[in-house]
Amino acid sequence: MTTSFQNIRHVIGQIPVIGAIAKSVYRVVVPRAAKLQFASSGQYWEDRYKHGGNSGAGSYGRLAEFKAATINKFVEANNIKTIVEFGSGDGAQLELARYPSYTGVDVSARAIELCRNRFKGDSSKRFILASSSEADTVVAELAMSLDVIYHLVEDSTYEHYMARLVAASEKYVCVYSSNADRTSPDKHVRHRIFTNWMRENAPAWELISTVKNPFPEDPTKPDGTSWADFYFFQKR
C-alpha cells in the first residue's frame, strides 16, 4: 500500500519531539512546490503533484468558497447541464461544485489519478489527460479555466490552450485569472492580458460579465488573497 507524502507528514507530525525533527527532515527530502526545477509548464505541474504538492491556495479556504459560489450561481442561473474544465488539478475545488455533468482535463497524469480516486463513486464526473485524443474533442455548454492561464509560460502552450478552451464551449466560457501584463519572480507564472487574445482570436465571444475578487492580492497574505477575477463570455 502506498502512503502519500502528505499523509506521512501528518503522521510523523503527531509524534512528540520526533515529529518536530522529522518534519524538518521531510522539508529537506521532499521539495516544496516553489522549489521544484522548472523546465516546462506541463513538467512543473506533474512534478508538483508527484511530490505531494496540491493545486495551490486558490483551491482551498475562502478563495475556493468564493469561486464555487460564483460558478454555482452562474451554472444555475443559466440552466447549464454540461461543464468541461481545462486544468482540473487535484479536485479540491471541485468538492464545492454543483455541476450536473462535469469533465475535468489536466496536463498531469498524477492529477488525473488523484481526481479519479477522489470521485470514484460519482458518475457525474470524469477526468481525462490533456494529451489524450479525447481531450481534443470534448465539448460542453460551459468551458472553464480557473487559475490556469497565468501558469502557461510558453507562448505555444498558451495559444493552444486558449484555442482549445474556446473550441470546447457550445455557449459560455468562464475564466478566472489575472488579466494584466506584469512580471513575476516565479518561473511557473507569467501574467497576460488574455482578454486581448479573446478579442483578436475569438471575436464571436462577447464578455458578458466580470466578478471582482473580494480578496484582492495582498503580498503579506498569499494564501488567502488572489490576483485573479472572474470573466464570463457568451457566444454571440
PDB file of C-alpha atoms in Angstrom, residues 33-136:
ATOM      1  CA  ALA A  33       6.361  23.085  -4.906  1.00  0.00           C
ATOM      2  CA  ALA A  34       8.018  26.506  -5.168  1.00  0.00           C
ATOM      3  CA  LYS A  35      11.470  24.863  -5.171  1.00  0.00           C
ATOM      4  CA  LEU A  36      10.852  22.414  -7.996  1.00  0.00           C
ATOM      5  CA  GLN A  37      13.084  22.729 -11.020  1.00  0.00           C
ATOM      6  CA  PHE A  38      11.226  24.350 -13.911  1.00  0.00           C
ATOM      7  CA  ALA A  39      11.641  23.083 -17.454  1.00  0.00           C
ATOM      8  CA  SER A  40       8.124  23.491 -18.848  1.00  0.00           C
ATOM      9  CA  SER A  41       4.590  24.217 -17.679  1.00  0.00           C
ATOM     10  CA  GLY A  42       3.447  20.619 -18.022  1.00  0.00           C
ATOM     11  CA  GLN A  43       6.528  19.141 -16.373  1.00  0.00           C
ATOM     12  CA  TYR A  44       6.279  21.561 -13.447  1.00  0.00           C
ATOM     13  CA  TRP A  45       2.742  20.511 -12.533  1.00  0.00           C
ATOM     14  CA  GLU A  46       3.378  16.809 -12.981  1.00  0.00           C
ATOM     15  CA  ASP A  47       6.390  17.049 -10.659  1.00  0.00           C
ATOM     16  CA  ARG A  48       4.452  19.175  -8.203  1.00  0.00           C
ATOM     17  CA  TYR A  49       1.685  16.606  -7.785  1.00  0.00           C
ATOM     18  CA  LYS A  50       4.117  13.689  -7.714  1.00  0.00           C
ATOM     19  CA  HIS A  51       5.992  15.312  -4.814  1.00  0.00           C
ATOM     20  CA  GLY A  52       2.844  15.742  -2.743  1.00  0.00           C
ATOM     21  CA  GLY A  53       2.038  19.286  -3.830  1.00  0.00           C
ATOM     22  CA  ASN A  54      -1.511  20.480  -4.462  1.00  0.00           C
ATOM     23  CA  SER A  55      -3.343  22.816  -6.827  1.00  0.00           C
ATOM     24  CA  GLY A  56      -2.425  25.878  -4.798  1.00  0.00           C
ATOM     25  CA  ALA A  57      -4.011  28.205  -2.266  1.00  0.00           C
ATOM     26  CA  GLY A  58      -6.730  29.251  -4.709  1.00  0.00           C
ATOM     27  CA  SER A  59      -8.355  25.822  -4.420  1.00  0.00           C
ATOM     28  CA  TYR A  60      -8.722  25.963  -0.646  1.00  0.00           C
ATOM     29  CA  GLY A  61     -10.305  28.100   2.071  1.00  0.00           C
ATOM     30  CA  ARG A  62     -12.158  31.313   1.361  1.00  0.00           C
ATOM     31  CA  LEU A  63     -10.856  31.623  -2.197  1.00  0.00           C
ATOM     32  CA  ALA A  64     -12.257  28.202  -3.067  1.00  0.00           C
ATOM     33  CA  GLU A  65     -15.569  29.113  -1.437  1.00  0.00           C
ATOM     34  CA  PHE A  66     -15.774  32.371  -3.412  1.00  0.00           C
ATOM     35  CA  LYS A  67     -15.019  30.589  -6.683  1.00  0.00           C
ATOM     36  CA  ALA A  68     -17.529  27.828  -6.024  1.00  0.00           C
ATOM     37  CA  ALA A  69     -20.302  30.258  -5.061  1.00  0.00           C
ATOM     38  CA  THR A  70     -19.713  32.342  -8.198  1.00  0.00           C
ATOM     39  CA  ILE A  71     -19.653  29.423 -10.616  1.00  0.00           C
ATOM     40  CA  ASN A  72     -22.516  27.523  -8.975  1.00  0.00           C
ATOM     41  CA  LYS A  73     -24.655  30.657  -9.245  1.00  0.00           C
ATOM     42  CA  PHE A  74     -23.793  31.096 -12.931  1.00  0.00           C
ATOM     43  CA  VAL A  75     -24.473  27.432 -13.726  1.00  0.00           C
ATOM     44  CA  GLU A  76     -27.860  27.523 -12.013  1.00  0.00           C
ATOM     45  CA  ALA A  77     -28.916  30.894 -13.446  1.00  0.00           C
ATOM     46  CA  ASN A  78     -28.160  29.766 -16.997  1.00  0.00           C
ATOM     47  CA  ASN A  79     -29.502  26.226 -16.607  1.00  0.00           C
ATOM     48  CA  ILE A  80     -26.158  24.746 -17.647  1.00  0.00           C
ATOM     49  CA  LYS A  81     -26.073  20.956 -17.753  1.00  0.00           C
ATOM     50  CA  THR A  82     -22.576  20.146 -19.041  1.00  0.00           C
ATOM     51  CA  ILE A  83     -19.220  21.614 -17.951  1.00  0.00           C
ATOM     52  CA  VAL A  84     -15.652  20.973 -19.043  1.00  0.00           C
ATOM     53  CA  GLU A  85     -12.708  22.390 -17.116  1.00  0.00           C
ATOM     54  CA  PHE A  86      -9.219  22.650 -18.578  1.00  0.00           C
ATOM     55  CA  GLY A  87      -6.890  22.361 -15.610  1.00  0.00           C
ATOM     56  CA  SER A  88      -8.916  20.334 -13.117  1.00  0.00           C
ATOM     57  CA  GLY A  89      -5.935  19.910 -10.761  1.00  0.00           C
ATOM     58  CA  ASP A  90      -6.257  17.777  -7.636  1.00  0.00           C
ATOM     59  CA  GLY A  91     -10.050  18.132  -7.409  1.00  0.00           C
ATOM     60  CA  ALA A  92     -10.130  20.126  -4.173  1.00  0.00           C
ATOM     61  CA  GLN A  93     -12.082  22.989  -5.772  1.00  0.00           C
ATOM     62  CA  LEU A  94     -14.492  20.523  -7.353  1.00  0.00           C
ATOM     63  CA  GLU A  95     -15.582  19.292  -3.929  1.00  0.00           C
ATOM     64  CA  LEU A  96     -17.597  22.520  -3.567  1.00  0.00           C
ATOM     65  CA  ALA A  97     -19.144  22.448  -7.043  1.00  0.00           C
ATOM     66  CA  ARG A  98     -22.748  21.733  -8.010  1.00  0.00           C
ATOM     67  CA  TYR A  99     -22.471  20.599 -11.633  1.00  0.00           C
ATOM     68  CA  PRO A 100     -24.938  18.219 -13.335  1.00  0.00           C
ATOM     69  CA  SER A 101     -22.248  16.749 -15.613  1.00  0.00           C
ATOM     70  CA  TYR A 102     -18.537  17.542 -15.403  1.00  0.00           C
ATOM     71  CA  THR A 103     -15.418  16.646 -17.383  1.00  0.00           C
ATOM     72  CA  GLY A 104     -12.016  17.567 -15.991  1.00  0.00           C
ATOM     73  CA  VAL A 105      -8.966  17.812 -18.244  1.00  0.00           C
ATOM     74  CA  ASP A 106      -5.444  18.174 -16.901  1.00  0.00           C
ATOM     75  CA  VAL A 107      -1.893  18.024 -18.202  1.00  0.00           C
ATOM     76  CA  SER A 108      -0.739  15.981 -15.203  1.00  0.00           C
ATOM     77  CA  ALA A 109      -1.291  12.225 -15.178  1.00  0.00           C
ATOM     78  CA  ARG A 110      -0.867  12.262 -11.405  1.00  0.00           C
ATOM     79  CA  ALA A 111      -3.609  14.896 -11.021  1.00  0.00           C
ATOM     80  CA  ILE A 112      -5.968  12.814 -13.151  1.00  0.00           C
ATOM     81  CA  GLU A 113      -5.235   9.791 -10.978  1.00  0.00           C
ATOM     82  CA  LEU A 114      -5.922  11.791  -7.811  1.00  0.00           C
ATOM     83  CA  CYS A 115      -9.260  13.032  -9.147  1.00  0.00           C
ATOM     84  CA  ARG A 116     -10.399   9.620 -10.363  1.00  0.00           C
ATOM     85  CA  ASN A 117      -9.734   8.218  -6.912  1.00  0.00           C
ATOM     86  CA  ARG A 118     -11.294  11.175  -5.152  1.00  0.00           C
ATOM     87  CA  PHE A 119     -14.561  10.974  -7.119  1.00  0.00           C
ATOM     88  CA  LYS A 120     -14.632   7.275  -7.980  1.00  0.00           C
ATOM     89  CA  GLY A 121     -18.173   6.917  -6.670  1.00  0.00           C
ATOM     90  CA  ASP A 122     -19.536   9.917  -8.603  1.00  0.00           C
ATOM     91  CA  SER A 123     -20.784   9.022 -12.089  1.00  0.00           C
ATOM     92  CA  SER A 124     -21.469  12.685 -12.936  1.00  0.00           C
ATOM     93  CA  LYS A 125     -17.722  13.371 -13.144  1.00  0.00           C
ATOM     94  CA  ARG A 126     -14.995  12.078 -15.433  1.00  0.00           C
ATOM     95  CA  PHE A 127     -11.342  13.020 -15.876  1.00  0.00           C
ATOM     96  CA  ILE A 128      -9.141  12.794 -18.955  1.00  0.00           C
ATOM     97  CA  LEU A 129      -5.496  13.568 -19.696  1.00  0.00           C
ATOM     98  CA  ALA A 130      -4.861  16.671 -21.792  1.00  0.00           C
ATOM     99  CA  SER A 131      -2.584  14.756 -24.170  1.00  0.00           C
ATOM    100  CA  SER A 132      -5.289  12.189 -24.996  1.00  0.00           C
ATOM    101  CA  SER A 133      -7.265  12.283 -28.237  1.00  0.00           C
ATOM    102  CA  GLU A 134     -10.473  12.549 -26.218  1.00  0.00           C
ATOM    103  CA  ALA A 135      -9.352  15.867 -24.755  1.00  0.00           C
ATOM    104  CA  ASP A 136      -9.221  17.355 -28.239  1.00  0.00           C
TER     105      ASP A 136
END
